[in-house]
mmCIF file of C-alpha atoms (C1' of nucleotides) in Angstrom:
data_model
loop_
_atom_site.group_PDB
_atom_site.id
_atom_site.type_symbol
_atom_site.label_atom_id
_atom_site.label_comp_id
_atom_site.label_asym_id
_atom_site.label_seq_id
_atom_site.Cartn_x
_atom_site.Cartn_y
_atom_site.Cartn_z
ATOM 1 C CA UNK D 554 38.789 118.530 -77.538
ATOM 2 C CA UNK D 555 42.507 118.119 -77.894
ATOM 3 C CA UNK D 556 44.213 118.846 -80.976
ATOM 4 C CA UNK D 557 44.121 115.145 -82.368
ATOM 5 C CA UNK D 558 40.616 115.406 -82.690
ATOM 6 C CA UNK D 559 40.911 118.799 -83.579
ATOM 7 C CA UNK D 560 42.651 117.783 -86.597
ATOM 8 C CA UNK D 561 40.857 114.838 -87.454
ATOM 9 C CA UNK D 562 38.788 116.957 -89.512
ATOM 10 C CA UNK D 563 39.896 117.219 -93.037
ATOM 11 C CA UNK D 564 38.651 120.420 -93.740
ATOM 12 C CA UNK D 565 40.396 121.253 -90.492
ATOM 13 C CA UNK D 566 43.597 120.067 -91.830
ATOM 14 C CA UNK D 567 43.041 121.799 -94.976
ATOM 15 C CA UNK D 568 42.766 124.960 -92.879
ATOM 16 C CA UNK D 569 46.224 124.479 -90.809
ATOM 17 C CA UNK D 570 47.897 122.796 -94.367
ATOM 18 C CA UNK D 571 47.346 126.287 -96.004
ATOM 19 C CA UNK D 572 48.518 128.361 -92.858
ATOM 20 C CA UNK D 573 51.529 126.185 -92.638
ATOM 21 C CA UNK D 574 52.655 128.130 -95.733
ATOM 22 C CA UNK D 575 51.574 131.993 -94.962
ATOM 23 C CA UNK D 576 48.913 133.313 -92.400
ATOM 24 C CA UNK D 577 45.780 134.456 -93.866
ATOM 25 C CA UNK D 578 42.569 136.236 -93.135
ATOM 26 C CA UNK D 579 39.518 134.359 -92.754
ATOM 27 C CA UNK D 580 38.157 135.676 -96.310
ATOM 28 C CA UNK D 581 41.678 134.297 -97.943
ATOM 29 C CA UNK D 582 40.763 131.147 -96.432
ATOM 30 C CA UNK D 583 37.015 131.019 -97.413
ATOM 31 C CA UNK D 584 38.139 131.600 -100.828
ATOM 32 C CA UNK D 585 40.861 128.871 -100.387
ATOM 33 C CA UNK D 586 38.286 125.886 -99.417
ATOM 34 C CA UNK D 587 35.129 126.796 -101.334
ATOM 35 C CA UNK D 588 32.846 126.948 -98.669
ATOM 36 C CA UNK D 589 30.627 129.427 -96.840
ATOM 37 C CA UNK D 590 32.518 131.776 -94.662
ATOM 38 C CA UNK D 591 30.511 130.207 -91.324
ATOM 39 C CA UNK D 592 31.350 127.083 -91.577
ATOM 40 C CA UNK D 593 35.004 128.537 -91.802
ATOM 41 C CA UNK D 594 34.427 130.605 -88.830
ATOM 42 C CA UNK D 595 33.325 127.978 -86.759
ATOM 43 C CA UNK D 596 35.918 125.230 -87.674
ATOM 44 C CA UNK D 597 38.605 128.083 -86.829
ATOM 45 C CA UNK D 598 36.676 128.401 -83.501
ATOM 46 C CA UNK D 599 37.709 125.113 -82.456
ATOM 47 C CA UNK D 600 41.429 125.195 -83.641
ATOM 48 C CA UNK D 601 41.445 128.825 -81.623
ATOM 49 C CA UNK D 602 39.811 127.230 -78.490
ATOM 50 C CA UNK D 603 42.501 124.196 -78.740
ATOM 51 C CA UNK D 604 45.237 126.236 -79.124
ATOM 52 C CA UNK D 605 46.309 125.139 -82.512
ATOM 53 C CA UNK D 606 45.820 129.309 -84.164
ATOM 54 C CA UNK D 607 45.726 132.338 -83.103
ATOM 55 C CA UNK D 608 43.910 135.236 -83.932
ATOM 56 C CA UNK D 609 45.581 138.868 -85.049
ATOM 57 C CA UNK D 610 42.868 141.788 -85.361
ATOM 58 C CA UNK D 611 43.592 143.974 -88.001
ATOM 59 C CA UNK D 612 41.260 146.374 -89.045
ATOM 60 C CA UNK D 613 38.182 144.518 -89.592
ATOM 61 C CA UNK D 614 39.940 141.615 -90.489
ATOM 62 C CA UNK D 615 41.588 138.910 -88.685
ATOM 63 C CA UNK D 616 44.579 137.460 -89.168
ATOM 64 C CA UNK D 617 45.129 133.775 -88.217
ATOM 65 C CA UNK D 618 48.446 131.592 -88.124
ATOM 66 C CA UNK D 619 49.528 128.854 -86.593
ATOM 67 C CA UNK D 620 50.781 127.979 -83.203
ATOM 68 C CA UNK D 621 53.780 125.343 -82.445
ATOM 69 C CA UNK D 622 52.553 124.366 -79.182
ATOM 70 C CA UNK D 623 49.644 121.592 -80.248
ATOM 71 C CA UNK D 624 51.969 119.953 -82.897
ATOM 72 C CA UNK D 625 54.549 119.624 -79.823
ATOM 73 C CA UNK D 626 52.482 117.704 -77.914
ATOM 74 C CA UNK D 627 51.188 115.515 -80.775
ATOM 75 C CA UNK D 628 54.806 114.794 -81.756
ATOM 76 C CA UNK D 629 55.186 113.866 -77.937
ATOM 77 C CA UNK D 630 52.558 111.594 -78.241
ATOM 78 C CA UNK D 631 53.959 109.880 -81.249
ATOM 79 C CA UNK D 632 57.230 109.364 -79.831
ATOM 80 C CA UNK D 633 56.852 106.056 -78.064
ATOM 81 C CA UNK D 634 55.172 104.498 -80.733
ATOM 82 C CA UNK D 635 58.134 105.824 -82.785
ATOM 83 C CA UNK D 636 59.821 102.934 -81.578
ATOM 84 C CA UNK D 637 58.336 101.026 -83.875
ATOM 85 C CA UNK D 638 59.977 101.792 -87.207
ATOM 86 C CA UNK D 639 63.461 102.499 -85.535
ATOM 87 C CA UNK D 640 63.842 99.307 -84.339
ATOM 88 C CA UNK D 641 62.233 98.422 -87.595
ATOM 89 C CA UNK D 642 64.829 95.062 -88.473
ATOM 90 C CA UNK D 643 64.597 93.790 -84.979
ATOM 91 C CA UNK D 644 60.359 93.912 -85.467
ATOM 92 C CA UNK D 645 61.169 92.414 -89.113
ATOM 93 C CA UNK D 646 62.894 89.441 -87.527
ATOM 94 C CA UNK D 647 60.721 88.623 -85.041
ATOM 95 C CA UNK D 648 57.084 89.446 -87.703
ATOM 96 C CA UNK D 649 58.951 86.520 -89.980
ATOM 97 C CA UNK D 650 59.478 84.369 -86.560
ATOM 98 C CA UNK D 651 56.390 84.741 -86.083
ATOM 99 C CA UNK D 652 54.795 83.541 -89.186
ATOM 100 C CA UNK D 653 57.415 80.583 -88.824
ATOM 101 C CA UNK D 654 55.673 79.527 -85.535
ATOM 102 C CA UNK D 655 51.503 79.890 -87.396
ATOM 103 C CA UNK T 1184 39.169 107.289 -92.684
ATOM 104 C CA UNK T 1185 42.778 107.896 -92.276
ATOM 105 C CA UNK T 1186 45.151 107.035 -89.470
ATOM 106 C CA UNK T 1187 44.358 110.429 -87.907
ATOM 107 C CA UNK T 1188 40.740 110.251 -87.918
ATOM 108 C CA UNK T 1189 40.928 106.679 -86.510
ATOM 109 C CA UNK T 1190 42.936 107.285 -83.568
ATOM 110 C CA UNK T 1191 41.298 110.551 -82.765
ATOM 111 C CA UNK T 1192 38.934 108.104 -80.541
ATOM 112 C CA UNK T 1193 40.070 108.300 -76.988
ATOM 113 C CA UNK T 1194 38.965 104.879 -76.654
ATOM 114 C CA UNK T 1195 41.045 103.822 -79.618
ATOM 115 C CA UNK T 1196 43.956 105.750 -78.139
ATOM 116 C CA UNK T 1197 43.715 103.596 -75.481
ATOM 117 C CA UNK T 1198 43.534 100.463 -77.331
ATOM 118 C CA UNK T 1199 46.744 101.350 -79.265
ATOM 119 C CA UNK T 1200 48.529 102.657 -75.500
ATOM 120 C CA UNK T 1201 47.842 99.000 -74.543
ATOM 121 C CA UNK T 1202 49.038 97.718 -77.096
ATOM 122 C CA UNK T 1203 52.032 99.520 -77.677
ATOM 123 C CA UNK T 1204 53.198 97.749 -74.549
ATOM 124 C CA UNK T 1205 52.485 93.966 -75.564
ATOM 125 C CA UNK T 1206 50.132 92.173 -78.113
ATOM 126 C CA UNK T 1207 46.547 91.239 -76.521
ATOM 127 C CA UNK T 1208 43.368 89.117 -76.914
ATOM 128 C CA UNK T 1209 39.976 90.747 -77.294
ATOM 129 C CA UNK T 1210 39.161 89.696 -73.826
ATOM 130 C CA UNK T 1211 42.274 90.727 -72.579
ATOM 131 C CA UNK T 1212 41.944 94.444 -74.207
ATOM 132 C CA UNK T 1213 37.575 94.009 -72.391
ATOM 133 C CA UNK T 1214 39.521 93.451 -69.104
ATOM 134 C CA UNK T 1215 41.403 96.491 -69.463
ATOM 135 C CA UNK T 1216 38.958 98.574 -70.732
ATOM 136 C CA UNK T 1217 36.108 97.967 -68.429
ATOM 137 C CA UNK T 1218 33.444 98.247 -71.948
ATOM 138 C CA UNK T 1219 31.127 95.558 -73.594
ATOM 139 C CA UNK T 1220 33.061 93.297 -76.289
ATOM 140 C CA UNK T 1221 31.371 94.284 -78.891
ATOM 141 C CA UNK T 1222 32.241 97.870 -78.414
ATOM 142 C CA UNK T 1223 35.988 96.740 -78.300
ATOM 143 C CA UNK T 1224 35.612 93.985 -81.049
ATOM 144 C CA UNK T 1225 33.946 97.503 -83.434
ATOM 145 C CA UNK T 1226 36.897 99.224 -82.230
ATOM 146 C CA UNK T 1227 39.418 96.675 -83.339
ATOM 147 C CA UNK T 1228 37.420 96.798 -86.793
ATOM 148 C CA UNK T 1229 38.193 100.202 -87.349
ATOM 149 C CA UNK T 1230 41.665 99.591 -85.988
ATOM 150 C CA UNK T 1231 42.831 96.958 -88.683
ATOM 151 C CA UNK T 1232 40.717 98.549 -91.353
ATOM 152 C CA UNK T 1233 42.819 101.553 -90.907
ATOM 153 C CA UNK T 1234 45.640 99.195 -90.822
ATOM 154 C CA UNK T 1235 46.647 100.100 -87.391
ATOM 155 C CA UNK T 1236 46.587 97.082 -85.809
ATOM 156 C CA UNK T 1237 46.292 93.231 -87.172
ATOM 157 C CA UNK T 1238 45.068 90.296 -85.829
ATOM 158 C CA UNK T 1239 46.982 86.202 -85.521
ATOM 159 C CA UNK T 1240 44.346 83.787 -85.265
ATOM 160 C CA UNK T 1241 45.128 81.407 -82.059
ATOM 161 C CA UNK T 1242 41.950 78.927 -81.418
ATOM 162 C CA UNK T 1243 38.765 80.733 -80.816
ATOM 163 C CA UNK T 1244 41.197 83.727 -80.062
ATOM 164 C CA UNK T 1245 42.745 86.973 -81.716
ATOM 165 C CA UNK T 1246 45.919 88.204 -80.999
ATOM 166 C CA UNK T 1247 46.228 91.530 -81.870
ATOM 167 C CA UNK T 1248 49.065 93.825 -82.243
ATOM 168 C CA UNK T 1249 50.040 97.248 -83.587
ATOM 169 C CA UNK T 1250 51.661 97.726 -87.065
ATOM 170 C CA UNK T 1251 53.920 100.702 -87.570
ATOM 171 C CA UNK T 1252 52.562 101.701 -91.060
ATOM 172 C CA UNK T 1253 49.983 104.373 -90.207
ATOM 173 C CA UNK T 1254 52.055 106.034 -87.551
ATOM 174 C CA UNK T 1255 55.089 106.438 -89.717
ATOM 175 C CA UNK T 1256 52.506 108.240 -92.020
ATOM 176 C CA UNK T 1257 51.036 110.288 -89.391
ATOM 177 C CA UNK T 1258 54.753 111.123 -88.510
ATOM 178 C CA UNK T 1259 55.503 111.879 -92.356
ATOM 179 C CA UNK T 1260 52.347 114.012 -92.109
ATOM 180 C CA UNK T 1261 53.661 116.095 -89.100
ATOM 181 C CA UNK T 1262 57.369 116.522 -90.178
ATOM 182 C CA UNK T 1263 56.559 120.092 -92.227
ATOM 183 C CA UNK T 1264 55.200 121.261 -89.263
ATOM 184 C CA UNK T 1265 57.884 120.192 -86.911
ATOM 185 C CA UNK T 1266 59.844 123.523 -88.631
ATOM 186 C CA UNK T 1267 57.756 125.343 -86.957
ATOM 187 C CA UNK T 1268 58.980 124.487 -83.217
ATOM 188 C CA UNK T 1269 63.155 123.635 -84.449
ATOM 189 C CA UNK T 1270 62.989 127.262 -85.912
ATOM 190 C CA UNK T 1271 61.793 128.147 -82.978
ATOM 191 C CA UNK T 1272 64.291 131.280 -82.185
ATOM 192 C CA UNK T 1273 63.527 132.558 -85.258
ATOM 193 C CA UNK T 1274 59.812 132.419 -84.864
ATOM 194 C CA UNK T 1275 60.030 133.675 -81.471
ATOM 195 C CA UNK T 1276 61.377 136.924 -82.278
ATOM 196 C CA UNK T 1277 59.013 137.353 -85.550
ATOM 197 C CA UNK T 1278 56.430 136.962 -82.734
ATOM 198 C CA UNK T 1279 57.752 139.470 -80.436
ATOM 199 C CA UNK T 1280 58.049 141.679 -83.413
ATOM 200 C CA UNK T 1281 54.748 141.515 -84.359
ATOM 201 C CA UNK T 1282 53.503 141.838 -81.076
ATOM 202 C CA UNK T 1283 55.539 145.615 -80.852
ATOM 203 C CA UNK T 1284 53.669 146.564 -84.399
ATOM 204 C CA UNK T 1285 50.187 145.768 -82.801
ATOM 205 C "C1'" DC I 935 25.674 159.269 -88.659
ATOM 206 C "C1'" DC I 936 24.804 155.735 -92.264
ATOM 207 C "C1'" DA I 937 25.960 152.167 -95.226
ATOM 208 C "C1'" DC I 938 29.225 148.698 -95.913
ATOM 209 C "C1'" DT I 939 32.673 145.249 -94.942
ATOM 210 C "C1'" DG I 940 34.634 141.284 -92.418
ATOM 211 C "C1'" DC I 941 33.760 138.144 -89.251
ATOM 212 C "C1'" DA I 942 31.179 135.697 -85.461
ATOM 213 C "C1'" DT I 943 27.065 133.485 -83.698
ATOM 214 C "C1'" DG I 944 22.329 131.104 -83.487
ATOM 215 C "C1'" DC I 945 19.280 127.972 -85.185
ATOM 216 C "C1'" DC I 946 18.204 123.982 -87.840
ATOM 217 C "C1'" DT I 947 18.753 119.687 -90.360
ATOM 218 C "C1'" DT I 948 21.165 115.675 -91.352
ATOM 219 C "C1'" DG I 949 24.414 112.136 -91.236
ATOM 220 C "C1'" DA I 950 27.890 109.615 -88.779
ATOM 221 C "C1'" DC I 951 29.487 107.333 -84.743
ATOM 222 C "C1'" DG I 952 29.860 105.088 -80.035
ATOM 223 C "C1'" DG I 953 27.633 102.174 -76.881
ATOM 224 C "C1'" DT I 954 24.343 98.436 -75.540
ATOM 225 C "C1'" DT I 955 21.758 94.026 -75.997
ATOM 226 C "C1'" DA I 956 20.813 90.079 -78.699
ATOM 227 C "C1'" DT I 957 22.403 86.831 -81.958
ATOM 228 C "C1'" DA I 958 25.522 84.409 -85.288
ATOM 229 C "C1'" DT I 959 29.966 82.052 -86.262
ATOM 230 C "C1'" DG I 960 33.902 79.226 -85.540
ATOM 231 C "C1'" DC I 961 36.756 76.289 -82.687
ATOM 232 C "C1'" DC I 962 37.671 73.189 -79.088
ATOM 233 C "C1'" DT I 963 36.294 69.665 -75.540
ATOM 234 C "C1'" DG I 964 33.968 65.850 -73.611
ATOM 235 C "C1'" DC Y 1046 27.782 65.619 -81.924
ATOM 236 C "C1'" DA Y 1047 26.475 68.588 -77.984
ATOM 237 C "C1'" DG Y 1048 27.900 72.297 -75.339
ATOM 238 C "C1'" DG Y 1049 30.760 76.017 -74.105
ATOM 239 C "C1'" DC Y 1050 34.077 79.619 -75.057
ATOM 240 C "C1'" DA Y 1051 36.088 83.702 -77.743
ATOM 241 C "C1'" DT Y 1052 34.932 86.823 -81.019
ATOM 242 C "C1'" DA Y 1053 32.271 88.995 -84.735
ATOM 243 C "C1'" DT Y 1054 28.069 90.963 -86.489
ATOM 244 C "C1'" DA Y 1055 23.189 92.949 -86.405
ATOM 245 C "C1'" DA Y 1056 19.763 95.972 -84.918
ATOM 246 C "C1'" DC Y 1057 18.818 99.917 -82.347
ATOM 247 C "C1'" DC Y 1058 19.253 104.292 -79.848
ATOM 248 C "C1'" DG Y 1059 21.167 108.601 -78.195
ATOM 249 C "C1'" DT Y 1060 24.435 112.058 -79.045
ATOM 250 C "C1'" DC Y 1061 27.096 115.196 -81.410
ATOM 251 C "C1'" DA Y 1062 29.206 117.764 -84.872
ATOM 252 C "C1'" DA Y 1063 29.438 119.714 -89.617
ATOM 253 C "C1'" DG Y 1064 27.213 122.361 -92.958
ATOM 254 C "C1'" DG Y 1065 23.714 125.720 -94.617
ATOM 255 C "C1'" DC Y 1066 21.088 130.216 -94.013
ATOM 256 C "C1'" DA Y 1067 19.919 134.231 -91.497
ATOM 257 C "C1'" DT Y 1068 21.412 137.481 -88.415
ATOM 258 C "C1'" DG Y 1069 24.280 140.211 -85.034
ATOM 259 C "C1'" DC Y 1070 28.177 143.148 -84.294
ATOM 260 C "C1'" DA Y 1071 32.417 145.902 -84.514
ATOM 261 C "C1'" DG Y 1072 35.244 148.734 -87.264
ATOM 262 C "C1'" DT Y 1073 35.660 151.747 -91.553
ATOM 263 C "C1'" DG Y 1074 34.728 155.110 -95.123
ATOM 264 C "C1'" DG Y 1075 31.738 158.553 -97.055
#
DNA sequence: CCACTGCATGCCTTGACGGTTATATGCCTG
DNA sequence: CAGGCATATAACCGTCAAGGCATGCAGTGG
């Protein structure tokens, strides 16, 4: 699964949108969403196993934050289509051409 | 769904890759595919529900190109995390740090 | 060593989604 | 107006993932 999918999730993004700010354990986080601790374990599983967090062990807890790496690549991706709004006036002229012609 | 969601689909992803390059037809976007039309024509539903993409009536044909909307959003929705990677230095050594304290 | 805490994992149900085939719709041609 | 083309929609099926509960497991404190 690659991290576009991984975040398509919205309780995914909910996850990384909180450990944007500070990293937290996973019982921080369960008490953050409102929902059982499993289902928080298991949707930090899959941003672990893409890469997207990391895990710290402390004590009996662990610590999760957020990794830079994932959010690299998905800016990569975007940047071609980025294109799109930079040459925004040129696309402007040629949307109203267009609408000239039909 | 959201922007994200949408082009989580790899098959989407691919749509959108083709079309970043030039507008297509339907049967155009079958040919490069190698799927059934109706599986591209549902994909091109979600595409320009999602605002993604939007199609010009020509004959019995759709044109169909990409509008920049949703991935200046999705870019807008990445930029807090882009700190993470231009503070990079920084974040580096807090890593390193931590890693001596473990 | 025992009970507890914090988290992970297994199993199950359910709902959503992608793909296919068959069919409808709209436009253009002869 | 009949027939064919380009696309959309419908009906159906298989798959998969998210959520819940119950349980396993490692580390901690008494």
């Amino acid at each position: 699964m690659d991290a576009l999918a991984v975040l398509a999730e919205p309780t995914r993004r909910r996850i990384v949108d909180v450990l944007r700010v500070r990293e937290c354990t996973v019982s921080e986080l369960v008490g953050s969403l409102g929902m059982s601790q499993p289902a928080v374990s298991k949707h930090l599983r899959v941003l672990r196993e893409a890469g997207i967090v990391t895990a710290q062990v402390r004590a009996q807890q662990r610590v999760y934050r957020l990794e830079p790496g994932p959010f690299r690549e998905l800016d990569a991706w975007l940047a071609p289509y980025r294109r799109m709004w930079t040459h925004h006036l040129a696309e402007l002229e040629r949307h109203l051409d267009r609408k000239e012609d039909g």
